Coordinates of C-alpha atoms in Angstrom, one line a residue:
Chain A
M456 CA -40.3 -11.7 83.5
T457 CA -38.2 -9.9 80.8
I458 CA -36.8 -11.6 77.7
Q459 CA -33.3 -11.5 79.4
E460 CA -34.5 -13.1 82.6
T461 CA -36.4 -15.8 80.7
A462 CA -33.4 -16.6 78.5
A463 CA -31.3 -16.9 81.6
M464 CA -33.8 -19.3 83.1
L465 CA -34.0 -21.4 80.0
Q466 CA -30.2 -21.6 80.0
T467 CA -30.4 -23.4 83.4
M468 CA -33.1 -25.9 82.4
D469 CA -32.9 -29.3 80.8
R470 CA -35.3 -32.1 79.9
V471 CA -37.9 -29.7 78.8
L472 CA -41.5 -30.6 77.7
L473 CA -43.2 -27.9 75.6
L474 CA -47.0 -27.6 75.7
T475 CA -49.1 -26.2 72.9
H476 CA -52.8 -25.2 73.0
V477 CA -56.0 -27.0 71.9
R478 CA -56.9 -26.6 68.2
P479 CA -53.3 -25.6 67.6
D480 CA -52.5 -22.8 65.2
G481 CA -49.4 -21.8 63.5
D482 CA -48.2 -19.6 66.4
T483 CA -48.3 -22.2 69.1
I484 CA -46.8 -25.0 66.9
G485 CA -44.2 -22.8 65.3
S486 CA -43.2 -21.2 68.5
A487 CA -42.8 -24.5 70.3
A488 CA -41.0 -26.2 67.4
A489 CA -38.5 -23.3 67.2
L490 CA -37.8 -23.2 70.9
C491 CA -37.5 -27.0 71.0
C492 CA -34.9 -26.9 68.1
A493 CA -33.0 -24.1 69.9
L494 CA -32.9 -26.0 73.2
R495 CA -31.6 -29.1 71.4
D496 CA -29.0 -27.0 69.6
M497 CA -27.9 -26.0 73.1
G498 CA -27.3 -29.6 73.9
K499 CA -30.4 -30.1 76.0
A500 CA -33.2 -32.7 75.8
A501 CA -36.4 -31.1 74.7
C502 CA -39.7 -32.3 73.1
L503 CA -43.2 -31.2 72.3
L504 CA -46.1 -33.0 73.9
P505 CA -47.9 -34.5 70.9
N506 CA -51.0 -32.5 70.2
E507 CA -53.6 -34.6 68.5
G508 CA -55.5 -31.6 67.1
T509 CA -52.6 -30.6 64.9
T510 CA -53.8 -30.3 61.3
E511 CA -51.9 -31.4 58.2
T512 CA -50.9 -27.7 57.7
Y513 CA -48.8 -27.6 60.8
L514 CA -47.8 -31.2 61.4
P515 CA -44.6 -31.1 59.4
Y516 CA -43.2 -28.4 61.7
A517 CA -44.2 -30.3 64.9
E518 CA -44.1 -34.1 64.6
K519 CA -40.3 -34.4 64.4
Y520 CA -40.2 -33.0 67.9
W521 CA -43.0 -35.1 69.4
A522 CA -42.0 -36.6 72.7
E523 CA -41.7 -40.4 73.0
E524 CA -44.0 -42.1 75.4
D525 CA -41.2 -42.6 78.0
F526 CA -39.9 -39.0 78.0
Q527 CA -39.7 -37.9 81.6
P528 CA -39.5 -34.1 81.7
D529 CA -37.9 -32.1 84.4
Y530 CA -39.7 -28.9 83.3
A531 CA -43.0 -28.2 81.5
V532 CA -43.1 -25.0 79.5
S533 CA -46.3 -23.7 78.0
V534 CA -46.1 -21.7 74.7
D535 CA -48.9 -19.4 73.5
I536 CA -51.3 -20.7 76.1
A537 CA -53.5 -18.0 77.7
S538 CA -55.4 -20.2 80.1
L539 CA -55.2 -23.7 81.6
S540 CA -58.6 -24.4 80.0
L541 CA -56.8 -24.4 76.7
L542 CA -54.6 -27.3 77.5
P543 CA -55.3 -30.3 75.3
E544 CA -56.6 -33.4 77.1
N545 CA -53.2 -35.2 77.3
A546 CA -51.6 -32.0 78.7
K547 CA -54.0 -31.6 81.7
K548 CA -51.8 -33.8 83.9
Y549 CA -49.2 -31.0 83.8
A550 CA -51.7 -28.2 84.7
D551 CA -50.3 -27.9 88.2
S552 CA -46.6 -28.2 87.3
I553 CA -46.0 -25.8 84.4
Y554 CA -42.8 -24.1 85.4
L555 CA -42.7 -21.4 82.8
A556 CA -45.4 -19.8 80.6
I557 CA -44.3 -17.9 77.5
D558 CA -47.2 -16.0 75.9
H559 CA -48.4 -12.8 74.2
H560 CA -52.1 -12.9 75.1
P561 CA -53.2 -9.9 77.2
S562 CA -55.6 -12.3 78.9
N563 CA -52.9 -14.7 80.1
E564 CA -54.1 -16.0 83.5
G565 CA -50.6 -16.2 85.0
F566 CA -51.0 -19.8 86.0
A567 CA -47.3 -20.6 86.1
P568 CA -44.8 -19.6 88.8
H569 CA -42.7 -18.0 86.1
C570 CA -44.4 -16.1 83.3
C571 CA -43.0 -14.2 80.3
V572 CA -46.0 -12.5 78.9
L573 CA -45.5 -9.7 76.4
P574 CA -48.9 -8.6 75.0
E575 CA -47.3 -6.0 72.7
M576 CA -46.0 -8.8 70.5
A577 CA -48.3 -9.8 67.6
A578 CA -47.2 -13.4 67.9
C579 CA -45.7 -15.6 70.5
G580 CA -43.1 -16.3 67.8
E581 CA -41.7 -12.8 68.2
I582 CA -41.0 -13.5 71.9
I583 CA -39.4 -16.9 71.1
Y584 CA -37.2 -15.2 68.4
E585 CA -35.9 -12.7 70.9
L586 CA -35.2 -15.4 73.5
V587 CA -33.5 -17.7 71.0
K588 CA -31.3 -14.8 69.8
L589 CA -29.8 -14.6 73.3
L590 CA -29.2 -18.3 73.6
T591 CA -28.0 -19.9 70.3
P592 CA -27.6 -19.0 66.6
V593 CA -30.9 -18.7 64.7
T594 CA -30.6 -21.5 62.1
P595 CA -33.0 -22.0 59.2
D596 CA -34.5 -24.9 61.2
I597 CA -35.4 -22.4 63.9
A598 CA -36.3 -19.5 61.6
L599 CA -38.8 -21.4 59.4
P600 CA -41.3 -22.4 62.2
L601 CA -40.9 -18.9 63.6
Y602 CA -41.8 -17.4 60.3
V603 CA -44.9 -19.7 60.2
A604 CA -45.8 -18.6 63.8
I605 CA -45.5 -14.9 63.0
S606 CA -47.1 -14.9 59.6
T607 CA -50.1 -16.9 60.6
D608 CA -50.9 -14.8 63.7
T609 CA -50.8 -11.6 61.6
G610 CA -52.6 -13.0 58.5
C611 CA -49.2 -12.5 56.7
F612 CA -48.6 -9.0 58.1
V613 CA -52.0 -7.6 57.3
Y614 CA -53.8 -7.6 60.7
S615 CA -53.7 -4.6 62.9
N616 CA -51.5 -6.3 65.4
T617 CA -48.6 -6.2 63.0
S618 CA -45.9 -3.9 64.3
A619 CA -42.5 -2.6 63.1
H620 CA -41.0 -5.2 65.4
T621 CA -43.0 -7.9 63.5
H622 CA -41.5 -6.8 60.2
R623 CA -38.0 -6.6 61.7
V624 CA -38.2 -10.1 63.0
A625 CA -39.5 -11.3 59.6
A626 CA -36.5 -9.6 57.9
E627 CA -34.0 -11.3 60.3
L628 CA -35.6 -14.7 59.8
M629 CA -35.4 -14.3 56.1
D630 CA -31.8 -13.3 56.4
T631 CA -31.1 -17.0 57.4
G632 CA -32.0 -18.0 53.9
I633 CA -35.3 -19.7 54.5
A634 CA -37.7 -20.1 51.5
V635 CA -40.9 -18.4 52.6
A636 CA -42.6 -18.3 49.1
G637 CA -43.9 -21.8 49.4
V638 CA -45.1 -21.2 53.0
N639 CA -46.9 -18.1 51.9
K640 CA -48.5 -19.8 49.0
A641 CA -49.7 -22.8 51.1
L642 CA -50.9 -20.8 54.0
F643 CA -52.3 -17.6 52.5
R644 CA -52.9 -18.2 48.8
T645 CA -54.6 -21.6 48.6
K646 CA -58.3 -22.5 49.1
S647 CA -59.8 -26.0 48.9
R648 CA -62.5 -26.5 46.3
T649 CA -64.9 -27.1 49.1
R650 CA -63.9 -23.9 50.8
L651 CA -64.4 -21.9 47.6
A652 CA -67.8 -23.5 47.1
M653 CA -68.9 -22.8 50.6
E654 CA -67.7 -19.2 50.4
A655 CA -69.6 -18.8 47.1
W656 CA -72.8 -20.1 48.7
M657 CA -72.4 -17.9 51.8
A658 CA -71.8 -14.8 49.6
E659 CA -74.8 -15.7 47.4
W660 CA -77.1 -15.9 50.3
A661 CA -75.8 -13.0 52.4
E662 CA -78.4 -10.7 53.9
Y663 CA -78.0 -7.0 54.6
Y664 CA -79.6 -5.0 57.4
D665 CA -79.3 -1.6 59.0
N666 CA -78.8 0.4 55.8
D667 CA -76.5 -2.3 54.5
R668 CA -74.0 -1.8 57.3
V669 CA -74.7 -5.2 58.8
V670 CA -74.1 -8.3 56.7
I671 CA -75.2 -11.8 57.9
M672 CA -73.8 -14.9 56.4
Q673 CA -74.9 -18.4 57.3
I674 CA -73.4 -21.9 57.4
P675 CA -76.3 -24.4 57.7
L676 CA -75.4 -28.0 58.8
S677 CA -76.8 -29.1 55.4
L678 CA -74.2 -27.1 53.6
R679 CA -71.4 -28.8 55.6
H680 CA -72.9 -32.2 54.9
D681 CA -73.6 -31.5 51.2
Y682 CA -69.9 -30.5 50.7
R683 CA -68.5 -33.0 53.2
A684 CA -66.6 -30.2 54.6
T685 CA -63.7 -30.8 57.0
E686 CA -62.8 -28.7 60.0
A687 CA -60.0 -27.2 57.8
D688 CA -62.6 -26.2 55.2
I689 CA -64.6 -24.3 57.8
E690 CA -61.8 -22.8 59.8
E691 CA -61.9 -19.0 59.8
L692 CA -64.9 -18.9 57.4
S693 CA -66.3 -16.2 59.6
S694 CA -63.6 -13.8 58.2
L695 CA -65.5 -13.7 54.9
A696 CA -68.3 -11.5 56.3
A697 CA -65.7 -9.0 57.5
L698 CA -64.5 -8.4 53.9
V699 CA -67.7 -6.9 52.5
A700 CA -67.2 -3.3 51.4
G701 CA -69.5 -0.8 53.0
T702 CA -70.4 -2.9 56.0
D703 CA -68.9 -2.5 59.5
C704 CA -70.6 -5.5 61.2
G705 CA -70.0 -8.9 59.7
V706 CA -72.1 -11.7 61.3
T707 CA -71.6 -15.4 60.6
L708 CA -74.1 -17.9 61.9
R709 CA -72.9 -21.5 62.0
E710 CA -75.4 -24.1 62.7
L711 CA -74.1 -26.8 65.1
E712 CA -75.4 -30.2 66.0
G713 CA -78.1 -30.3 68.7
G714 CA -80.1 -27.2 67.9
K715 CA -77.4 -24.7 68.6
V716 CA -75.9 -21.9 66.5
K717 CA -72.4 -20.4 66.8
I718 CA -72.5 -16.6 66.2
S719 CA -69.3 -14.8 65.2
L720 CA -69.0 -11.1 64.9
R721 CA -66.3 -9.0 63.2
T722 CA -66.9 -5.3 63.6
G723 CA -65.6 -1.8 63.1
P724 CA -65.6 1.0 65.7
R725 CA -69.3 1.7 65.5
V726 CA -70.3 -1.7 66.9
N727 CA -68.7 -3.2 70.0
A728 CA -68.7 -6.9 69.3
T729 CA -68.0 -7.9 72.9
E730 CA -71.1 -6.0 74.1
V731 CA -73.3 -7.5 71.5
C732 CA -72.0 -11.0 72.3
A733 CA -72.3 -10.4 76.0
L734 CA -76.1 -9.9 75.5
L735 CA -76.1 -13.4 73.9
G736 CA -74.0 -15.1 76.6
G737 CA -70.6 -14.9 74.8
G738 CA -67.6 -12.7 74.8
G739 CA -64.4 -11.7 73.0
H740 CA -62.7 -8.5 71.8
A741 CA -64.2 -5.2 70.7
A742 CA -63.7 -6.0 67.1
A743 CA -64.1 -9.8 67.1
A744 CA -66.4 -11.7 69.5
G745 CA -68.7 -14.8 69.5
A746 CA -71.5 -16.6 71.3
T747 CA -73.3 -19.8 71.1
V748 CA -77.1 -19.8 71.3
S749 CA -79.9 -22.4 71.2
G750 CA -82.4 -22.3 68.4
T751 CA -82.6 -22.3 64.6
L752 CA -80.6 -20.1 62.3
S753 CA -83.5 -17.9 61.8
E754 CA -84.0 -17.4 65.6
A755 CA -80.3 -16.7 66.0
K756 CA -80.5 -14.1 63.3
Q757 CA -83.3 -12.3 65.1
A758 CA -81.4 -12.5 68.4
V759 CA -78.2 -11.1 67.0
L760 CA -80.0 -8.3 65.1
Q761 CA -81.8 -7.4 68.3
A762 CA -78.6 -7.4 70.3
I763 CA -76.8 -5.2 67.7
D764 CA -79.7 -2.8 67.8
M765 CA -79.6 -2.6 71.6
V766 CA -75.8 -1.9 71.7
V767 CA -75.7 0.5 68.8
G768 CA -78.9 2.3 69.8
E769 CA -77.5 3.1 73.3
Chain B
M1496 CA -26.8 4.2 38.5
T1497 CA -26.5 3.4 42.1
I1498 CA -28.8 4.7 44.9
Q1499 CA -26.0 7.0 46.0
E1500 CA -25.4 8.4 42.5
T1501 CA -29.1 8.9 41.9
A1502 CA -29.5 10.7 45.2
A1503 CA -26.6 13.0 44.4
M1504 CA -28.3 13.8 41.0
L1505 CA -31.7 14.5 42.6
Q1506 CA -29.9 16.9 45.0
T1507 CA -28.8 19.0 42.0
M1508 CA -32.2 19.0 40.3
D1509 CA -35.2 21.5 40.7
R1510 CA -38.6 22.0 39.1
V1511 CA -39.1 18.3 38.8
L1512 CA -42.2 16.7 37.1
L1513 CA -42.8 13.1 38.2
L1514 CA -44.4 10.7 35.7
T1515 CA -46.4 7.6 36.6
H1516 CA -47.6 4.7 34.4
V1517 CA -50.9 4.1 32.7
R1518 CA -53.5 2.2 34.8
P1519 CA -51.6 3.4 37.8
D1520 CA -51.1 1.0 40.7
G1521 CA -50.1 1.6 44.3
D1522 CA -46.4 1.4 43.5
T1523 CA -46.2 4.0 40.8
I1524 CA -48.5 6.5 42.7
G1525 CA -47.0 5.9 46.2
S1526 CA -43.5 6.1 44.9
A1527 CA -44.0 9.3 43.0
A1528 CA -46.0 10.9 45.8
A1529 CA -43.3 10.1 48.3
L1530 CA -40.5 11.4 46.1
C1531 CA -42.5 14.5 45.4
C1532 CA -43.0 15.2 49.1
A1533 CA -39.3 14.6 49.8
L1534 CA -38.2 17.0 47.0
R1535 CA -40.5 19.6 48.4
D1536 CA -39.2 19.1 51.9
M1537 CA -35.8 19.8 50.4
G1538 CA -37.1 23.2 49.2
K1539 CA -37.5 22.2 45.6
A1540 CA -40.5 22.6 43.2
A1541 CA -41.9 19.2 42.4
C1542 CA -45.2 17.9 41.1
L1543 CA -46.8 14.8 39.7
L1544 CA -48.2 14.9 36.2
P1545 CA -52.0 14.3 36.7
N1546 CA -52.8 10.7 35.7
E1547 CA -56.4 10.4 34.7
G1548 CA -56.5 6.6 35.2
T1549 CA -55.9 7.0 39.0
T1550 CA -58.7 5.1 40.8
E1551 CA -60.4 6.3 44.0
T1552 CA -58.1 3.9 45.9
Y1553 CA -54.9 5.8 45.2
L1554 CA -56.2 9.3 44.4
P1555 CA -55.9 10.6 48.0
Y1556 CA -52.1 9.9 47.9
A1557 CA -51.6 11.6 44.5
E1558 CA -54.0 14.5 43.9
K1559 CA -52.4 16.9 46.4
Y1560 CA -49.3 16.8 44.3
W1561 CA -50.9 17.1 40.8
A1562 CA -49.1 19.8 38.7
E1563 CA -51.0 23.0 37.8
E1564 CA -51.5 23.5 34.1
D1565 CA -48.8 26.2 34.0
F1566 CA -46.1 24.2 35.8
Q1567 CA -42.9 24.4 33.6
P1568 CA -40.6 21.6 34.6
D1569 CA -36.8 21.6 34.2
Y1570 CA -36.7 17.9 34.6
A1571 CA -39.0 14.9 33.9
V1572 CA -38.5 11.8 36.1
S1573 CA -40.3 8.6 35.5
V1574 CA -41.2 6.4 38.4
D1575 CA -42.0 2.6 38.1
I1576 CA -42.3 2.9 34.3
A1577 CA -40.7 0.0 32.4
S1578 CA -41.4 1.2 28.9
L1579 CA -42.3 4.4 27.0
S1580 CA -45.4 2.6 25.8
L1581 CA -46.7 2.7 29.4
L1582 CA -46.8 6.5 29.5
P1583 CA -50.3 7.9 29.9
E1584 CA -51.6 10.0 27.0
N1585 CA -50.8 13.4 28.5
A1586 CA -47.2 12.2 29.4
K1587 CA -46.3 11.2 25.8
K1588 CA -45.0 14.7 25.1
Y1589 CA -42.2 14.1 27.6
A1590 CA -41.2 10.7 26.0
D1591 CA -38.0 12.2 24.5
S1592 CA -37.0 14.3 27.4
I1593 CA -37.2 12.0 30.5
Y1594 CA -34.0 12.9 32.3
L1595 CA -34.0 10.2 34.9
A1596 CA -35.9 6.8 35.2
I1597 CA -36.3 5.1 38.6
D1598 CA -37.7 1.6 38.3
H1599 CA -37.5 -2.0 39.5
H1600 CA -38.8 -3.9 36.5
P1601 CA -36.2 -6.2 35.0
S1602 CA -37.7 -5.4 31.6
N1603 CA -37.0 -1.7 31.9
E1604 CA -36.1 -0.4 28.4
G1605 CA -33.5 2.1 29.5
F1606 CA -35.2 4.9 27.6
A1607 CA -33.7 7.8 29.7
P1608 CA -30.1 9.1 29.7
H1609 CA -30.0 8.3 33.4
C1610 CA -31.5 5.2 34.8
C1611 CA -31.6 3.8 38.4
V1612 CA -33.1 0.3 37.8
L1613 CA -32.8 -2.2 40.6
P1614 CA -34.8 -5.4 39.7
E1615 CA -33.9 -7.0 43.1
M1616 CA -36.4 -4.6 44.7
A1617 CA -39.9 -6.0 45.1
A1618 CA -41.4 -2.5 44.7
C1619 CA -40.1 0.8 43.2
G1620 CA -41.1 2.2 46.6
E1621 CA -38.1 0.4 48.2
I1622 CA -35.8 2.3 45.9
I1623 CA -37.5 5.6 46.6
Y1624 CA -37.1 4.9 50.3
E1625 CA -33.4 4.3 50.1
L1626 CA -33.0 7.5 48.0
V1627 CA -35.1 9.7 50.3
K1628 CA -33.1 8.4 53.3
L1629 CA -30.0 9.9 51.8
L1630 CA -31.7 13.2 51.1
T1631 CA -34.1 14.3 53.8
P1632 CA -35.8 13.0 57.0
V1633 CA -38.4 10.3 56.2
T1634 CA -41.6 12.0 57.6
P1635 CA -45.0 10.2 58.0
D1636 CA -46.1 12.1 54.8
I1637 CA -43.4 10.3 52.9
A1638 CA -43.7 7.0 54.8
L1639 CA -47.4 6.4 54.2
P1640 CA -47.4 6.5 50.3
L1641 CA -44.2 4.4 50.4
Y1642 CA -46.0 1.8 52.6
V1643 CA -48.8 1.8 50.0
A1644 CA -46.3 1.3 47.2
I1645 CA -44.5 -1.6 48.9
S1646 CA -47.5 -3.4 50.3
T1647 CA -49.5 -3.3 47.1
D1648 CA -46.7 -4.6 44.9
T1649 CA -46.1 -7.5 47.3
G1650 CA -49.8 -8.3 48.0
C1651 CA -49.1 -7.2 51.6
F1652 CA -45.8 -9.2 51.9
V1653 CA -47.2 -12.4 50.6
Y1654 CA -45.9 -12.6 47.0
S1655 CA -42.6 -14.3 46.2
N1656 CA -40.9 -11.0 45.4
T1657 CA -41.0 -10.1 49.2
S1658 CA -37.5 -10.0 50.6
A1659 CA -35.9 -9.3 53.9
H1660 CA -35.2 -5.8 52.6
T1661 CA -38.9 -5.4 51.9
H1662 CA -39.7 -6.2 55.6
R1663 CA -36.9 -4.0 56.8
V1664 CA -38.2 -1.0 54.9
A1665 CA -41.7 -1.7 56.1
A1666 CA -40.4 -1.7 59.7
E1667 CA -38.6 1.6 59.2
L1668 CA -41.6 3.2 57.6
M1669 CA -43.8 2.1 60.6
D1670 CA -41.2 3.6 63.0
T1671 CA -42.3 7.0 61.7
G1672 CA -45.7 6.4 63.4
I1673 CA -47.9 5.9 60.4
A1674 CA -51.2 4.1 60.9
V1675 CA -51.1 1.2 58.5
A1676 CA -54.1 -0.8 59.9
G1677 CA -56.6 1.3 57.9
V1678 CA -54.6 1.0 54.8
N1679 CA -54.3 -2.8 55.1
K1680 CA -58.0 -3.1 55.8
A1681 CA -59.0 -0.9 52.8
L1682 CA -56.4 -2.4 50.3
F1683 CA -56.3 -6.1 51.3
R1684 CA -59.3 -6.9 53.5
T1685 CA -62.2 -5.4 51.6
K1686 CA -64.2 -6.7 48.7
S1687 CA -67.2 -5.1 47.0
R1688 CA -70.5 -6.9 47.0
T1689 CA -70.3 -7.1 43.2
R1690 CA -66.8 -8.6 43.5
L1691 CA -67.9 -11.2 46.0
A1692 CA -70.9 -12.1 43.8
M1693 CA -68.7 -12.4 40.7
E1694 CA -66.2 -14.6 42.5
A1695 CA -69.0 -16.8 43.8
W1696 CA -70.3 -17.2 40.3
M1697 CA -66.9 -18.0 38.9
A1698 CA -66.2 -20.6 41.6
E1699 CA -69.5 -22.2 41.2
W1700 CA -69.0 -22.6 37.4
A1701 CA -65.3 -23.5 37.5
E1702 CA -64.4 -26.5 35.3
Y1703 CA -61.5 -28.9 36.0
Y1704 CA -59.4 -30.7 33.4
D1705 CA -56.2 -32.8 33.2
N1706 CA -56.8 -34.8 36.4
D1707 CA -58.1 -31.7 38.2
R1708 CA -54.7 -30.0 37.8
V1709 CA -56.1 -27.4 35.4
V1710 CA -59.0 -25.1 36.6
I1711 CA -60.8 -22.8 34.2
M1712 CA -62.9 -19.9 35.4
Q1713 CA -64.9 -17.7 33.1
I1714 CA -66.2 -14.1 33.1
P1715 CA -68.9 -13.8 30.4
L1716 CA -69.8 -10.3 29.3
S1717 CA -73.3 -11.0 30.6
L1718 CA -72.0 -11.5 34.1
R1719 CA -70.3 -8.0 34.0
H1720 CA -73.5 -6.5 32.7
D1721 CA -75.8 -8.3 35.1
Y1722 CA -73.7 -7.1 38.1
R1723 CA -72.9 -3.7 36.5
A1724 CA -69.3 -4.4 37.4
T1725 CA -66.8 -1.6 37.3
E1726 CA -63.1 -2.0 36.3
A1727 CA -62.2 -2.0 40.0
D1728 CA -64.6 -5.0 40.6
I1729 CA -62.9 -6.9 37.8
E1730 CA -59.3 -6.0 38.6
E1731 CA -57.2 -9.0 39.4
L1732 CA -60.2 -11.4 39.3
S1733 CA -57.8 -13.8 37.5
S1734 CA -56.0 -14.4 40.8
L1735 CA -59.0 -16.4 42.0
A1736 CA -58.2 -19.4 39.8
A1737 CA -54.6 -19.4 41.2
L1738 CA -56.0 -20.1 44.7
V1739 CA -57.6 -23.5 44.1
A1740 CA -55.9 -26.2 46.1
G1741 CA -54.7 -29.1 44.1
T1742 CA -54.4 -27.2 40.8
D1743 CA -51.2 -25.8 39.3
C1744 CA -52.7 -24.2 36.3
G1745 CA -55.3 -21.5 36.8
V1746 CA -57.0 -20.2 33.7
T1747 CA -59.3 -17.2 33.5
L1748 CA -61.3 -16.5 30.4
R1749 CA -62.7 -13.0 30.2
E1750 CA -65.1 -12.2 27.4
L1751 CA -64.4 -8.8 25.8
E1752 CA -66.6 -6.7 23.5
G1753 CA -66.2 -7.5 19.8
G1754 CA -65.9 -11.3 19.9
K1755 CA -62.6 -11.5 21.7
V1756 CA -61.6 -13.4 24.9
K1757 CA -58.7 -12.4 27.2
I1758 CA -57.0 -15.4 28.6
S1759 CA -55.0 -15.2 31.8
L1760 CA -52.8 -18.0 33.2
R1761 CA -51.3 -18.5 36.6
T1762 CA -49.2 -21.6 36.9
G1763 CA -46.9 -23.7 39.0
P1764 CA -43.5 -25.1 37.8
R1765 CA -45.1 -27.9 35.7
V1766 CA -46.7 -25.5 33.2
N1767 CA -44.8 -22.7 31.6
A1768 CA -47.4 -20.0 31.2
T1769 CA -45.3 -17.9 28.7
E1770 CA -45.0 -20.9 26.4
V1771 CA -48.7 -21.6 26.5
C1772 CA -49.6 -18.0 25.8
A1773 CA -47.0 -17.7 23.1
L1774 CA -48.9 -20.4 21.2
L1775 CA -52.0 -18.2 21.5
G1776 CA -50.2 -15.0 20.4
G1777 CA -49.5 -13.6 23.9
G1778 CA -46.7 -13.5 26.4
G1779 CA -45.7 -12.8 30.0
H1780 CA -43.7 -14.6 32.7
A1781 CA -43.3 -18.3 33.4
A1782 CA -45.8 -18.3 36.2
A1783 CA -48.2 -15.6 34.9
A1784 CA -49.0 -14.8 31.3
G1785 CA -51.8 -13.8 29.1
A1786 CA -53.2 -13.7 25.5
T1787 CA -56.2 -12.3 23.7
V1788 CA -57.9 -14.5 21.1
S1789 CA -60.8 -14.1 18.8
G1790 CA -63.8 -16.4 19.2
T1791 CA -66.3 -17.4 21.9
L1792 CA -65.6 -18.4 25.4
S1793 CA -66.0 -22.0 24.4
E1794 CA -63.6 -21.7 21.5
A1795 CA -61.0 -20.0 23.8
K1796 CA -61.4 -22.8 26.3
Q1797 CA -60.6 -25.4 23.7
A1798 CA -57.7 -23.3 22.4
V1799 CA -56.1 -22.9 25.8
L1800 CA -56.6 -26.5 26.7
Q1801 CA -54.9 -27.6 23.5
A1802 CA -52.0 -25.2 24.0
I1803 CA -51.5 -26.4 27.6
D1804 CA -51.5 -30.0 26.3
M1805 CA -48.9 -29.1 23.7
V1806 CA -46.6 -27.4 26.2
V1807 CA -46.9 -29.9 29.0
G1808 CA -46.8 -32.9 26.6
E1809 CA -43.5 -31.9 25.1

């Protein structure tokens, strides 16, 4: 469905429950909050299904829209959800009755009878912005969560998914007068002391292979325990390895409970990350992929080096 | 002068020499390169005065426009230069004959007979973009250095100077088809191994004061020597202290040759950085200031803590 068709459909709907994905990020929360606010501005009843995985970072944008226990929706709408497997536990009961799916993931499984999926958009928030513009004035209360959605999914306009459209939407959101400086500071220019200490440890113990083009960083369980690290402290730690100048294959090995290791790869064009991770039973994109293997950190390191060698050597 | 008046003036000029500032950054180089390209597209002779401080990062944008030894300009134009004291050594002979100054620094000293100074612009590149738009088609060869100018002066659209206009210009530059992903990766998502190691050391040895609201990081000379750090490795290292969650006063002490210490402060609203640094013989802005003092790192630490105490306690 096009933006216009989807906007026309939203116009006819009421009593809307908005669903966000597990381990919610800024895009799913910001997009859902903005759409919810817009629907309410249009005089409709709308809520977000409470998502218990929402971190402190995004809670302020979402919790004011959480549905009461007794909210009986006429329609369920999923926002930024690529697959039914990404529904949080309390959303699973709606799996068969999602009426409309709004998403930007190319891998969207088309699980709803009505789908507005636009993979050319860097963030689902860009789609929501275009929808809302056709429906109701874009107020600051709508613009701020949309800015959060768009800036987080683009790393604040730095990732390669950032398009001219992304910047144009950001400009129009800022035209509403929202203060984005505090958002940028909190989201992109703040690191916890634990996070800094863990990054320092990872950098100090980084290992280099294949003429220094492959860097391997590790997060042993003991490190997590020593620093009493929270999920937020660890989130996206695998992006550190991708920063190292001169390398084009950043590997992060994170030791999990139960004798497993989560492998994350961030790569340049020389190394296809999906192919490497496929050899290890995982998957992903060409430039970012992952896998979980059994064994020690040392065994995982040997396995991933071997897999890289096989893929690059082909 | 307005954008329109400045564009009309540029239209009448020929044989233009463009001047950039000492320790050139992306904004001065990108702005000058883009204006040079535009003037040439208009059929004029135009060059950049070679700036020997240009790092590898920005050289590719500038060196193709370097003036030959025998270039005799009719006009000298300064770009992104706030004060004559910021002219590189080889530009000093033009100090009295700069015909036009194009700049965005509020502190611009108005040293030229004609000045186009627009402090509301996050980057000088935004001004150049508006000028070029009135003069000649914005080609990719013009758009790419302007993107470098604008993205570097805003930390890739994250600093508080970023405006709706900044995003709008970025969108229009990307409309020309330039590939910004590689630029973003190189400028904002790459750290040298030396840089990572130094940051790790600084984070590990960070000290906290005043109920953990003040963080002090240090760069001893020995650290520089041990890691054989270049200027590029050290550039902007003082921004690390400003990232620490929970603090609102990030202090970096960098030991210099000759028994001196350079103090850099990045602060939130509670601590006026200019006032603190004024007590130490330095200056700057309310949120970012610096001073150079004589003594050891330990003495500098005591001095800055005392100065913070005096300013905050008032």
